[in-house]
Structures are given as structure tokens and as C-alpha cells.
mmCIF file of C-alpha atoms in Angstrom:
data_model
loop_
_atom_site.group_PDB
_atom_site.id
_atom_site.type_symbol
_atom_site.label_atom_id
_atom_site.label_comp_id
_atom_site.label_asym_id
_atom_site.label_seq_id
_atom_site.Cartn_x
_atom_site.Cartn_y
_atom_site.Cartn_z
ATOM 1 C CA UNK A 1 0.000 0.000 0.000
ATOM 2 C CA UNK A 2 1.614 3.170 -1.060
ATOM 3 C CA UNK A 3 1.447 6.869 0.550
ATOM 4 C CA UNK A 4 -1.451 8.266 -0.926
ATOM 5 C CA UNK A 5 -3.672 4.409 -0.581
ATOM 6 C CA UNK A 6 -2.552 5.059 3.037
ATOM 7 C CA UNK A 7 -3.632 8.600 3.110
ATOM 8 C CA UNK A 8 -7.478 7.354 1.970
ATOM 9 C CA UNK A 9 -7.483 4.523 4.049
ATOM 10 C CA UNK A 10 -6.994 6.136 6.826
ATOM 11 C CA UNK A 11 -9.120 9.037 6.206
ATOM 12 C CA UNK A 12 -11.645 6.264 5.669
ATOM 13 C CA UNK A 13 -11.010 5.513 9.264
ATOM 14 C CA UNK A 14 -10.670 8.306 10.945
ATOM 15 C CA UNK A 15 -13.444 11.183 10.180
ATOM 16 C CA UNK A 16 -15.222 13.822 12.341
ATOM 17 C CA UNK A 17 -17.914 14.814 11.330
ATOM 18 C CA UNK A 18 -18.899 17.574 13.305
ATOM 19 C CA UNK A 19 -15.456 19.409 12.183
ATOM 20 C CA UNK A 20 -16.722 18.519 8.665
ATOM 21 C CA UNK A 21 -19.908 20.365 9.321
ATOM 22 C CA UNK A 22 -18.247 23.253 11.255
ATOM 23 C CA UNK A 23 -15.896 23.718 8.693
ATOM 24 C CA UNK A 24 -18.696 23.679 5.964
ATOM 25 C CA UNK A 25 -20.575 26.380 7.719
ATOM 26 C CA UNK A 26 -17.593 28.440 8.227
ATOM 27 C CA UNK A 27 -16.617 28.341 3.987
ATOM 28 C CA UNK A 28 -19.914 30.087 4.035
ATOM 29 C CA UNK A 29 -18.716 33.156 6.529
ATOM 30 C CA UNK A 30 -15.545 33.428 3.881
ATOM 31 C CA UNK A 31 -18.272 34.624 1.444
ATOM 32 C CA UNK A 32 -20.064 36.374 3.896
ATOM 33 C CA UNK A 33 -16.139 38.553 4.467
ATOM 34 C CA UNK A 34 -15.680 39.068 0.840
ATOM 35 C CA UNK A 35 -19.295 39.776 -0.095
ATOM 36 C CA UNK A 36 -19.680 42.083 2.630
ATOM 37 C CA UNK A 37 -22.567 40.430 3.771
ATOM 38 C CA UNK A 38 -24.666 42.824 6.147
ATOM 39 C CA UNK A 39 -22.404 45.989 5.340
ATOM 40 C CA UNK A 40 -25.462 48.440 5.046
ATOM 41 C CA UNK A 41 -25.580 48.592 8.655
ATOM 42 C CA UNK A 42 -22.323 49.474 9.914
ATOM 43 C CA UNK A 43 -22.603 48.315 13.650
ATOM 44 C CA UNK A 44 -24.442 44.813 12.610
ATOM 45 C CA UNK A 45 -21.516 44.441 10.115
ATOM 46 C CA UNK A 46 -18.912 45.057 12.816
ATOM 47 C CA UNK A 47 -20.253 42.638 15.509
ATOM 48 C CA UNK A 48 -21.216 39.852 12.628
ATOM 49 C CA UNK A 49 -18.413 39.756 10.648
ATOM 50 C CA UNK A 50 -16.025 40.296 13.939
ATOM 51 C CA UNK A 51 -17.362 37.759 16.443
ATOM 52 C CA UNK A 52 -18.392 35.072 13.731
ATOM 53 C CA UNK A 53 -17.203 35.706 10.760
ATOM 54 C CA UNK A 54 -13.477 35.838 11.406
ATOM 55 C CA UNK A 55 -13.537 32.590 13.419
ATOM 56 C CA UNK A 56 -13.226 30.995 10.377
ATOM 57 C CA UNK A 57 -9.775 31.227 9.329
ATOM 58 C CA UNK A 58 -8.042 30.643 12.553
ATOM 59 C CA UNK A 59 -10.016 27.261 12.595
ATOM 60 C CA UNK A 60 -9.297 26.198 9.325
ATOM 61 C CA UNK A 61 -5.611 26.673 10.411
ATOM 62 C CA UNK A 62 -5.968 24.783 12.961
ATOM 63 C CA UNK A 63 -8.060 22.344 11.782
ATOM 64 C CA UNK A 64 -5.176 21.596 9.487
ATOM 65 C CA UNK A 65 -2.053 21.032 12.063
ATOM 66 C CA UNK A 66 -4.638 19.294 14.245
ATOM 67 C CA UNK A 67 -5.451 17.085 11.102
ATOM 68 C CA UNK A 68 -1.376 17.132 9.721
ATOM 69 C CA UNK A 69 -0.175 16.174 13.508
ATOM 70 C CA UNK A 70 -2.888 12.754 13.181
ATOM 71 C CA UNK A 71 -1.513 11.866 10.342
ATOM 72 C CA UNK A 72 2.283 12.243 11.197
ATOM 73 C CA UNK A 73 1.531 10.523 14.845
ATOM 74 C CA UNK A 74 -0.319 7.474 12.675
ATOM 75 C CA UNK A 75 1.600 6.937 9.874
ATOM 76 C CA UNK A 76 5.219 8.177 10.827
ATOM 77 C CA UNK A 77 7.371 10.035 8.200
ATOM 78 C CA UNK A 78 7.344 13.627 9.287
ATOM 79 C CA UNK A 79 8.854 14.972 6.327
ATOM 80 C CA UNK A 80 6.725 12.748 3.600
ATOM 81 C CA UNK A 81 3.699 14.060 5.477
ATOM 82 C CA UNK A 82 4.589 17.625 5.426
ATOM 83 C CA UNK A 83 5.845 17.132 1.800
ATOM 84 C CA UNK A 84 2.581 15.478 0.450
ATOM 85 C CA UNK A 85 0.363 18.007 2.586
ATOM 86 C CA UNK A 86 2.759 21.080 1.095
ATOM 87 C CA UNK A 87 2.432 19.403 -2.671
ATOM 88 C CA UNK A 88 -1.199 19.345 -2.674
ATOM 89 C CA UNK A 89 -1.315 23.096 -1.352
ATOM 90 C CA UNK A 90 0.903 23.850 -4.251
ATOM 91 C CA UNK A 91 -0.807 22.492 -6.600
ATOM 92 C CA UNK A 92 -3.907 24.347 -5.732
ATOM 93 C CA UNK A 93 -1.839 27.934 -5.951
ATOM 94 C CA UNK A 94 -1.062 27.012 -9.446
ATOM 95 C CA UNK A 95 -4.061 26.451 -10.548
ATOM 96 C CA UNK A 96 -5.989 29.008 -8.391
ATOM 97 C CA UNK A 97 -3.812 31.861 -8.506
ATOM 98 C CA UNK A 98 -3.214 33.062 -12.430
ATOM 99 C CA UNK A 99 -7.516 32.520 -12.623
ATOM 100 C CA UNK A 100 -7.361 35.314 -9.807
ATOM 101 C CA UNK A 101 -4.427 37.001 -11.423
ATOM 102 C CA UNK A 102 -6.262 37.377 -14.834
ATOM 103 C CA UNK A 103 -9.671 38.624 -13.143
ATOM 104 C CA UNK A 104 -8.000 41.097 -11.225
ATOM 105 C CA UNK A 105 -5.668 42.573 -14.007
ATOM 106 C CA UNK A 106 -9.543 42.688 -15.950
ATOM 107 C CA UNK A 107 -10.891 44.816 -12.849
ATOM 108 C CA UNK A 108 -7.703 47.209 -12.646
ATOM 109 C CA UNK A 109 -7.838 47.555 -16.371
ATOM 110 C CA UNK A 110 -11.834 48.665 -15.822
ATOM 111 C CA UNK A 111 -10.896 50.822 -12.829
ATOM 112 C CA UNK A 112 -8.175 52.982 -15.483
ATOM 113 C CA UNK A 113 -5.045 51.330 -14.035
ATOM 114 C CA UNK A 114 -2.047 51.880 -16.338
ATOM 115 C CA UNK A 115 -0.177 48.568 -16.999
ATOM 116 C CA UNK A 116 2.672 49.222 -14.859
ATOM 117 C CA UNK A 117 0.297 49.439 -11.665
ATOM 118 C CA UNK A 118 -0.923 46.211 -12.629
ATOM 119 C CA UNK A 119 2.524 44.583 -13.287
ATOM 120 C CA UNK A 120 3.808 45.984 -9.922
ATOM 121 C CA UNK A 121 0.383 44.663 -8.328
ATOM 122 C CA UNK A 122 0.365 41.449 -9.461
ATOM 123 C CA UNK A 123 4.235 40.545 -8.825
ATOM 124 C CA UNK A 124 3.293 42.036 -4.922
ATOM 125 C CA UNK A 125 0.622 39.590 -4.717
ATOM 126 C CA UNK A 126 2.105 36.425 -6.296
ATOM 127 C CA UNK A 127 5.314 37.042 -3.548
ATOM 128 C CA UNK A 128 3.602 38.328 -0.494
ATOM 129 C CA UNK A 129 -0.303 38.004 -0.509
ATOM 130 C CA UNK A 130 -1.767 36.144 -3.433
ATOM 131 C CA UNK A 131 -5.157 37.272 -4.654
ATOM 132 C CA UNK A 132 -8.218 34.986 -4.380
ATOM 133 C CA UNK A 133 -8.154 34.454 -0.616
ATOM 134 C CA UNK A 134 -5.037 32.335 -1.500
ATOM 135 C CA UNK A 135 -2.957 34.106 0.993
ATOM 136 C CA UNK A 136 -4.429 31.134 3.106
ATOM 137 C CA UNK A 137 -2.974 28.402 0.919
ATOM 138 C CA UNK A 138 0.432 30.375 0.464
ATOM 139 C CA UNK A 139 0.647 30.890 4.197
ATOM 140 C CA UNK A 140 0.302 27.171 4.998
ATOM 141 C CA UNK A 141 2.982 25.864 3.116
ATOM 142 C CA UNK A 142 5.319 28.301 4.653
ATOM 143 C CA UNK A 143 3.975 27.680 7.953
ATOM 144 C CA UNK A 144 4.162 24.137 7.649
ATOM 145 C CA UNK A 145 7.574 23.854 6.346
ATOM 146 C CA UNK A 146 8.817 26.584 9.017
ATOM 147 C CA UNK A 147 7.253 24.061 11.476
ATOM 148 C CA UNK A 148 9.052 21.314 10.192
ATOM 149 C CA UNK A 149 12.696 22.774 9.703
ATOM 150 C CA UNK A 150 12.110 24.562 13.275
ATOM 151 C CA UNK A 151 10.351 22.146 15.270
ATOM 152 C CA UNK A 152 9.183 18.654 13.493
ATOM 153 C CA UNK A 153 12.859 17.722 12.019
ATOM 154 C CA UNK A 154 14.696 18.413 15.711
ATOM 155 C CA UNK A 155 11.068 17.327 17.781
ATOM 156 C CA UNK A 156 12.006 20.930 20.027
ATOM 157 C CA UNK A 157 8.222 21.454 20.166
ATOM 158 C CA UNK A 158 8.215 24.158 22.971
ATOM 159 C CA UNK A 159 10.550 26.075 20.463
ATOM 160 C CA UNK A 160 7.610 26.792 18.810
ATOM 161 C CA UNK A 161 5.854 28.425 21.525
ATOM 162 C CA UNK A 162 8.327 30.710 22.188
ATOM 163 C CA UNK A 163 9.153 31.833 19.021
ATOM 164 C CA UNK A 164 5.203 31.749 17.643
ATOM 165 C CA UNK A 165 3.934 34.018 20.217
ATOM 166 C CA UNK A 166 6.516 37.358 19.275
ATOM 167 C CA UNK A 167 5.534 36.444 15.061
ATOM 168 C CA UNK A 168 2.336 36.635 15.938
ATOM 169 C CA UNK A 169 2.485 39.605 18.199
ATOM 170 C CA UNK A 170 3.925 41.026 15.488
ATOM 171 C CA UNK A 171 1.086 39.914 12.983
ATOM 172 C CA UNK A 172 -1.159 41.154 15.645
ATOM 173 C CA UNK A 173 0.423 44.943 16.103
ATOM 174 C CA UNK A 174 0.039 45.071 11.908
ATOM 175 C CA UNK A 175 -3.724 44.400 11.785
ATOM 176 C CA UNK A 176 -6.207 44.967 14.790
ATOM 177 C CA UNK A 177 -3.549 46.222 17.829
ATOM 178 C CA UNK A 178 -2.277 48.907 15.545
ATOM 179 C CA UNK A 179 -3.163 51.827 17.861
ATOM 180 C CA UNK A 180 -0.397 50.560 20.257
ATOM 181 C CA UNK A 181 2.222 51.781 17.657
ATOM 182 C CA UNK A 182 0.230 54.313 16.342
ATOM 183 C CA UNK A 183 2.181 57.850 15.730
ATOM 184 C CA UNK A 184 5.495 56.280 17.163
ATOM 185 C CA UNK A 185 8.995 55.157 15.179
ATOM 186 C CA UNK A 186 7.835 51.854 15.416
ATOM 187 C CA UNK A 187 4.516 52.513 13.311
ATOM 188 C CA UNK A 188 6.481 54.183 10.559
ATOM 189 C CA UNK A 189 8.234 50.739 9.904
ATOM 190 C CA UNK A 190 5.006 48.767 10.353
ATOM 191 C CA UNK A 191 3.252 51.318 7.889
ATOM 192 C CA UNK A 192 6.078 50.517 5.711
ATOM 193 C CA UNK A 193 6.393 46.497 5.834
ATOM 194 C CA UNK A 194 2.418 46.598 5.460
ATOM 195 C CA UNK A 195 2.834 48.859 2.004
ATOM 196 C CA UNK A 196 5.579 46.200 0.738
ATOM 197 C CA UNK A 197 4.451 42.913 2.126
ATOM 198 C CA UNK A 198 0.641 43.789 1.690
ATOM 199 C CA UNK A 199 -0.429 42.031 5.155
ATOM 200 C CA UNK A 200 1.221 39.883 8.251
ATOM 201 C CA UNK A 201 -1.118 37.402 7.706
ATOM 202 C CA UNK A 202 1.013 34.964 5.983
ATOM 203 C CA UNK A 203 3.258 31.937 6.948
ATOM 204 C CA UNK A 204 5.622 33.378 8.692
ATOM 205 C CA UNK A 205 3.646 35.810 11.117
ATOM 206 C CA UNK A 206 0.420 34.018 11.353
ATOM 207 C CA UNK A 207 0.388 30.259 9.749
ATOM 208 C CA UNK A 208 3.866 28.844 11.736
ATOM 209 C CA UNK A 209 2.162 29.854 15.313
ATOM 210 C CA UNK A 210 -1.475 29.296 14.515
ATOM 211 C CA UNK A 211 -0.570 25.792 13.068
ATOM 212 C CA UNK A 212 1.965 24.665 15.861
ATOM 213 C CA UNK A 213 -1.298 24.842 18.586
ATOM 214 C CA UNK A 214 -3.421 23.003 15.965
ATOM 215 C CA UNK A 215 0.000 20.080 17.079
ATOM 216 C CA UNK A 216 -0.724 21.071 20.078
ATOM 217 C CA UNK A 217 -4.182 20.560 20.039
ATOM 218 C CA UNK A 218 -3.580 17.013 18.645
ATOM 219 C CA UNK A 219 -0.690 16.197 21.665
ATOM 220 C CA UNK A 220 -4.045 17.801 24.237
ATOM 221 C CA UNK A 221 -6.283 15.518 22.428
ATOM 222 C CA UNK A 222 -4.042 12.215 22.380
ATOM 223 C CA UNK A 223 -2.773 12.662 25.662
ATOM 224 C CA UNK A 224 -5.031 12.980 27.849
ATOM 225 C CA UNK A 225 -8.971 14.362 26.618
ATOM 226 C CA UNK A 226 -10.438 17.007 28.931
ATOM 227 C CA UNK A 227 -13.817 16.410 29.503
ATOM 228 C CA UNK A 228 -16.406 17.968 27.196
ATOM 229 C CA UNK A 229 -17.908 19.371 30.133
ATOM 230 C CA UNK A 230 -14.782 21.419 30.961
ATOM 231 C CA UNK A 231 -13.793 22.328 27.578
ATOM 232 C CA UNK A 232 -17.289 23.648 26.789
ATOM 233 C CA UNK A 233 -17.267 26.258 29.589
ATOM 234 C CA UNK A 234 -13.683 27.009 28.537
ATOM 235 C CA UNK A 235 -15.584 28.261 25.065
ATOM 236 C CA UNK A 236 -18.145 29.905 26.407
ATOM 237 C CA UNK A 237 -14.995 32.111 28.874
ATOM 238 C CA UNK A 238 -12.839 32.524 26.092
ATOM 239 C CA UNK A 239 -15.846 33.991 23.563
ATOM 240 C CA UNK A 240 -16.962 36.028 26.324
ATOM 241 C CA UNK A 241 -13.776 37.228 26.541
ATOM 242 C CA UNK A 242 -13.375 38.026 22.901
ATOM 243 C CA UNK A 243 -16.349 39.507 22.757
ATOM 244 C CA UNK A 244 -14.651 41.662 25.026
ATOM 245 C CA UNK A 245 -11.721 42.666 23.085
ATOM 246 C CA UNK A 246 -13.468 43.222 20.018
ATOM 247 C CA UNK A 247 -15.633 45.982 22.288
ATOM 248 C CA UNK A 248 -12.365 47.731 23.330
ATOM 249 C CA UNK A 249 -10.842 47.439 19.362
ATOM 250 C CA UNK A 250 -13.938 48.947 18.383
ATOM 251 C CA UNK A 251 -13.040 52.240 18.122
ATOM 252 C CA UNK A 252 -9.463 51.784 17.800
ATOM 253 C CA UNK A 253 -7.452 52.264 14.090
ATOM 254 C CA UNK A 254 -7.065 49.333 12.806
ATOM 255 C CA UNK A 255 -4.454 48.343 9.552
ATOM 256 C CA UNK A 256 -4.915 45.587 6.830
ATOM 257 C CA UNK A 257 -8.396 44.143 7.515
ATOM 258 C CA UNK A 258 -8.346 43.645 11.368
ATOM 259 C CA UNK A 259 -9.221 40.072 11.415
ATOM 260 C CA UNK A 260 -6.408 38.854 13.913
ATOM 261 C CA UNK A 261 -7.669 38.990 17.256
ATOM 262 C CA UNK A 262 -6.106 37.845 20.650
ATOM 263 C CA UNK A 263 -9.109 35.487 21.544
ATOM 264 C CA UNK A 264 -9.796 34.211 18.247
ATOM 265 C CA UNK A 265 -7.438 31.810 18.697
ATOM 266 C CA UNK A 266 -8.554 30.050 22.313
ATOM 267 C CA UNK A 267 -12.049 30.342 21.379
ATOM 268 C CA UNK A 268 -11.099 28.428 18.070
ATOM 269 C CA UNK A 269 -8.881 25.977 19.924
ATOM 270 C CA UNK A 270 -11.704 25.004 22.430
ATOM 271 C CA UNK A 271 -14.262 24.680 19.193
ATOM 272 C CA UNK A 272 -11.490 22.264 17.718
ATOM 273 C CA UNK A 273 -11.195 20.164 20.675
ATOM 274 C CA UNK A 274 -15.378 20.030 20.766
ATOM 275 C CA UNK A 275 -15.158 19.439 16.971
ATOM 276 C CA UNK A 276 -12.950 16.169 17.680
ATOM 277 C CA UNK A 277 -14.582 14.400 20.088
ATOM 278 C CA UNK A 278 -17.087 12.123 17.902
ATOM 279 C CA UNK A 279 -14.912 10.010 15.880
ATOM 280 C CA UNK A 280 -16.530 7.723 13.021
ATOM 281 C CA UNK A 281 -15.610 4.818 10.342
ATOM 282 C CA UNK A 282 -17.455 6.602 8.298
ATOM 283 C CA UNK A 283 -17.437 9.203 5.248
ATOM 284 C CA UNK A 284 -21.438 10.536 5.406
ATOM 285 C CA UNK A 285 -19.891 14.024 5.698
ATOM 286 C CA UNK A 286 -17.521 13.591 2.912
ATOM 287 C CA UNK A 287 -19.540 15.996 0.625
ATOM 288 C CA UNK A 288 -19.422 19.041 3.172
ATOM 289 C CA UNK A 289 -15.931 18.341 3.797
ATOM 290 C CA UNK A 290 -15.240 18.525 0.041
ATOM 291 C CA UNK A 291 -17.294 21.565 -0.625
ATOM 292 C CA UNK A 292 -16.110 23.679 2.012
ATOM 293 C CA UNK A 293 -12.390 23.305 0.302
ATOM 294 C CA UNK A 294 -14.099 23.825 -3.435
ATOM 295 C CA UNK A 295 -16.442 26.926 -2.064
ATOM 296 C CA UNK A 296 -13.652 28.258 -0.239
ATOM 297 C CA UNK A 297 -11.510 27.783 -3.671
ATOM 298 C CA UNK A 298 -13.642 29.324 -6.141
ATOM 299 C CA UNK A 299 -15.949 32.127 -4.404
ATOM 300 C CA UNK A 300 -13.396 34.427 -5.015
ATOM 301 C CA UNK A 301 -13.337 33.986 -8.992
ATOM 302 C CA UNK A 302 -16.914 34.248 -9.363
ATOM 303 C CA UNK A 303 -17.073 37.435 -6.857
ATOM 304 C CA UNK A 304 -14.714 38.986 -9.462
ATOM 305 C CA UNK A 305 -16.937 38.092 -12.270
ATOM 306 C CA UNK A 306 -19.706 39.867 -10.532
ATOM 307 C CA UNK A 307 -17.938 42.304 -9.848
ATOM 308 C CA UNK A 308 -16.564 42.965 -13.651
ATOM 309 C CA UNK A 309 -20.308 42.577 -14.892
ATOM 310 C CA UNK A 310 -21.092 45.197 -12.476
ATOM 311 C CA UNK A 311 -18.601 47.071 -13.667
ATOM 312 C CA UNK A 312 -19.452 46.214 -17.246
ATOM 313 C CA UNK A 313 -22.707 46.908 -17.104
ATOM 314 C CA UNK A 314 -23.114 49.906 -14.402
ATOM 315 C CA UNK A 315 -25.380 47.902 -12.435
ATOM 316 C CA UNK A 316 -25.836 47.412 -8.455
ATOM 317 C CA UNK A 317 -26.446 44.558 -6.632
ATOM 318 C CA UNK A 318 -26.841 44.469 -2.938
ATOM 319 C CA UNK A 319 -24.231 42.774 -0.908
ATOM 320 C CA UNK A 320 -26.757 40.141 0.745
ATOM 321 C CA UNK A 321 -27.537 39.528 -3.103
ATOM 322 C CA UNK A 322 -23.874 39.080 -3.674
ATOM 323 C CA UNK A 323 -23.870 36.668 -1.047
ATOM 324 C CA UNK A 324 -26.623 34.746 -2.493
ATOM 325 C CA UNK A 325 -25.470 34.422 -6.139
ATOM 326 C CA UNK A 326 -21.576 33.951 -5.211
ATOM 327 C CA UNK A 327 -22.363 30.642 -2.258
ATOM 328 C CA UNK A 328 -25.335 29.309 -5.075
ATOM 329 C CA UNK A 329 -23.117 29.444 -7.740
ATOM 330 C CA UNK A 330 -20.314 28.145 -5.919
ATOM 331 C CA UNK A 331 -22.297 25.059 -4.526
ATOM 332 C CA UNK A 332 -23.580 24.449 -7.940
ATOM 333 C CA UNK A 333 -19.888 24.156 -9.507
ATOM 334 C CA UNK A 334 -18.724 22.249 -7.145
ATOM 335 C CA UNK A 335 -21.326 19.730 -6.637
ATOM 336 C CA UNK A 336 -21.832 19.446 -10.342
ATOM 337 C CA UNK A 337 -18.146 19.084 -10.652
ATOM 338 C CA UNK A 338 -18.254 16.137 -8.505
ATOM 339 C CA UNK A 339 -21.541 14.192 -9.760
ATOM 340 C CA UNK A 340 -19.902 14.125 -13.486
ATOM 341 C CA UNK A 341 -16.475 13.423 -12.279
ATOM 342 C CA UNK A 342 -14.960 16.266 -14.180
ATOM 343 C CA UNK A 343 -11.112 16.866 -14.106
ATOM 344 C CA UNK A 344 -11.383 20.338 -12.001
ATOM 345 C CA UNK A 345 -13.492 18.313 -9.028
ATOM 346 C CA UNK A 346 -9.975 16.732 -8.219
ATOM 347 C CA UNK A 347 -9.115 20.421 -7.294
ATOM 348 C CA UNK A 348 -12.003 21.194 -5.409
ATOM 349 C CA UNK A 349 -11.725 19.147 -2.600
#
């Protein structure tokens, strides 16, 4: 049996399908980001996108070196796991990322943009924050293989600790804790890094910590489980609390698109180790699992089609229409995709 009959056998074995449903809800609060979903009221837009909306991506992360740290622990081979999990990542990007590329140069070309804005754009966003929500993809591979070269190769696991949390303090004072910085040398050189490198959100500020507790979460869940009792007021504590900190950020400046949040990531880990705790021999939630990858994959291609018919045709849609046509046509693909077998469904799941 070779790597990759391994790799479905034991997915075969070992599925949860409450993280498969979780996840599947949250590729839906992706669209709900990038449509703007609610944005005609400002303060419902804040506290919707904020407290739910933007749980999504820290889970998905971690979701992934929860997921990456099973199969590693059950199949041994740290580096052909991280190399398989990087390769399929990678393959993604390369398909994903010129479709994004092309759209985009289409809607800078619309907006008047002379081609050496677009050249300079699109070279910024293939090296430091791809377009398409790909940033995501691109940030897990150089988390992962951070992680492995760091940590996983040597097995110094606490090194990650200590040298995740001042990346992602870092990540943190570039996005939603900007104000600390704010008017001071120090927010000169952030305002700087964020006008060359786009955003911190990427593998080195964001994915290498954010990954390393999804381990961790693994190590928590193999060792010893916490009862579901315990871990379920922990969630309720840690949301209060981030409901909290998004009530002091409120009115503070924020840079990039102050997503990262302090609490995001307990309140995550806590839904992660909830998510895990039915196990089945089973694949009846194979088909959310799979669409929350393609929906998450492709929503950003047809939101720039929208967008460049709008354009096109000086028409407006509302953003909870947006919403509507972008996750329907999205499910549609997909599912489609995957009924007739067609060559892309291999890349949308």
C-alpha cells in the first residue's frame, strides 16, 4: 500500500464529522467577508463579521495542524507528510492563482489602471499576498515547512511556543492592535512592511504559530482528553472574553483588515477540541468536507466576475444579493463538478 492508498485509508477511518460540518458552515462566513454580507448597517456588520465571521480562518488553520499532527503521529514520516500536505497546497496555488491574477488585471484595467500598476500589483501579490483568498494556501505551506525545519525535524516542540507568540504579536500589532504603535517610530516601519508585504497574515507571522497549537491541540487531544464538560465552559470564557476585546478594538485604528484577534485563537482551539470528540468509520460528511475546500476555492473567482459585470454593465447589486449568487453558484460548480467526475473536481476538494 503506497502513501497516498494510506492517506485514503486512513481518512476512511478516521473522520469527524462535526469538524466537517463546522468547517462547511464556516466556507460560508468566507463569502459572507468578501461579499460584505450585512455591510449596510455598519454596527451589525462590525459585531457579525467580527465575532463570527473571522472565526473561520483561525479554525481552518488549525483544523489543518490538528489534522497534519494525526496523520504524522499514525503513519510516521514527518517529512513525507509535510511534503505530500505542502504538494497538494501547491498544486492548488497554481491552478488558483493566475484565474485570480487574470480577473483582477480585468478589474484594474476597468478601474483605469495603467499597466505598470498592474505589473507591480500582481508581482506584490504572487510574492507576499496572493489574490483569491489564496494568501491562506500560500501561508500554509510556509507555515508548515517553518514548522518542520524549526520544530518537526529536531522534535524541540516548545521552540515553537516561544518563538510563535513574538511572530504573531507582530502579525497582531500590523492588523487589529495597531493603535499601540500608532504615531510612534515603530509605526512608521510597520506602515512601511504593510505597504511592501501587503499584510502579516502569511506563513511566517500568522500560519507557523497558529498551526503549531493546531500540534498542540492534537498532543491535548491524544494525551489525555479534557472532559467535554470542561472544555465547553472554557468556550463559552474565552468567547466572552473576545467579545470583550473586540468591544475595546472597536473604536481603535485598525491596519490591513483587522481580522487577527487575541481570543480568536482560544475560542477556536476550544471549538477544535469540541469538533474532535465524535470520531466515526465513516465518510457521510464527505460531501461538506469537500465543498467547504471547493467553495472556499472558487468564491473568489466568481465574486470577481460579478464584480466585472457590475462594472461592465453599471449595475448594483446588494451585498446580501452578492452573497446569495456567489455561495449558489459556488455550490452548484462544485457539486456538479463532482456528480460528473470532471477533471477540475480533483481540485475542489
Amino acid at each position: 500500500m503506497d502513501y497516498k492508498e494510506k492517506e485514503g485509508y486512513q481518512l476512511q477511518k478516521e473522520c469527524f464529522p462535526i469538524m466537517d460540518i463546522i468547517k462547511f458552515i464556516f466556507c460560508f462566513f468566507i463569502v459572507g467577508i468578501h461579499t460584505e454580507l450585512f455591510a449596510e448597517n455598519v454596527e451589525i456588520h462590525y459585531w457579525i463579521e467580527k465575532s463570527l465571521f473571522r472565526l473561520a480562518v483561525p479554525y481552518f488553520v488549525l483544523c489543518s495542524g490538528f489534522l497534519l499532527a494525526m496523520k504524522i503521529d499514525m503513519r510516521g514520516g514527518v517529512y513525507t507528510c509535510v511534503k505530500h500536505f505542502s504538494h497538494r497546497l501547491a498544486r492548488l496555488l497554481l491552478v488558483f492563482e493566475p484565474i485570480s491574477i487574470a480577473f483582477m488585471s480585468i478589474i484594474f484595467l476597468l478601474e483605469g489602471r495603467n499597466i505598470f500598476y498592474i505589473v507591480l500589483r500582481v508581482v506584490q501579490s504572487v510574492i507576499f499576498y496572493p489574490y483569491g483568498a489564496l494568501w491562506y494556501i500560500q501561508a500554509m505551506i510556509i507555515g508548515i515547512w517553518l514548522l518542520y525545519f524549526v520544530i518537526l525535524k529536531k522534535k524541540r516542540e516548545r521552540l515553537g511556543f516561544y518563538l510563535g507568540i513574538p511572530l504573531f504579536l507582530f502579525a497582531l500589532i500590523c492588523n487589529s492592535y495597531y493603535f499601540l504603535i500608532e504615531n510612534s517610530a515603530l509605526g512608521e516601519y510597520v506602515s512601511l512592511y504593510l505597504k511592501i508585504a501587503m499584510s502579516a497574515r502569511n506563513g511566517i507571522f500568522y500560519g507557523f504559530f497558529v498551526l503549531w497549537v493546531g500540534f498542540f491541540a492534537y498532543k491535548l487531544y491524544k494525551k489525555k482528553p479534557i472532559p467535554d464538560k470542561v472544555v465547553t465552559i472554557l468556550f463559552f470564557v474565552c468567547y466572552g472574553l473576545y467579545l470583550i476585546e473586540l468591544f475595546v478594538l472597536k473604536e481603535k485604528t485598525l491596519r490591513d483588515d483587522g481580522s487577527i484577534f487575541i481570543m480568536s485563537i482560544p475560542v477556536t482551539f476550544c471549538l477544535l477540541l469540541l469538533s474532535v470528540r465524535r470520531k466515526k468509520k465513516s465518510n457521510k460528511t464527505v460531501l461538506l468536507r469537500n465543498l467547504s475546500t471547493g467553495i472556499y476555492l472558487i468564491h473568489r473567482p466568481i465574486l470577481y466576475i460579478l464584480t466585472i459585470i457590475q462594472m461592465v454593465a453599471y449595475i448594483e447589486i446588494s451585498y446580501s444579493l452578492r452573497f446569495i449568487i456567489v455561495s449558489g453558484v459556488a455550490v452548484f460548480v462544485c457539486y456538479y463538478s463532482y456528480k460528473k467526475n470532471y477533471r477540475i473536481a480533483q481540485y475542489l476538494k
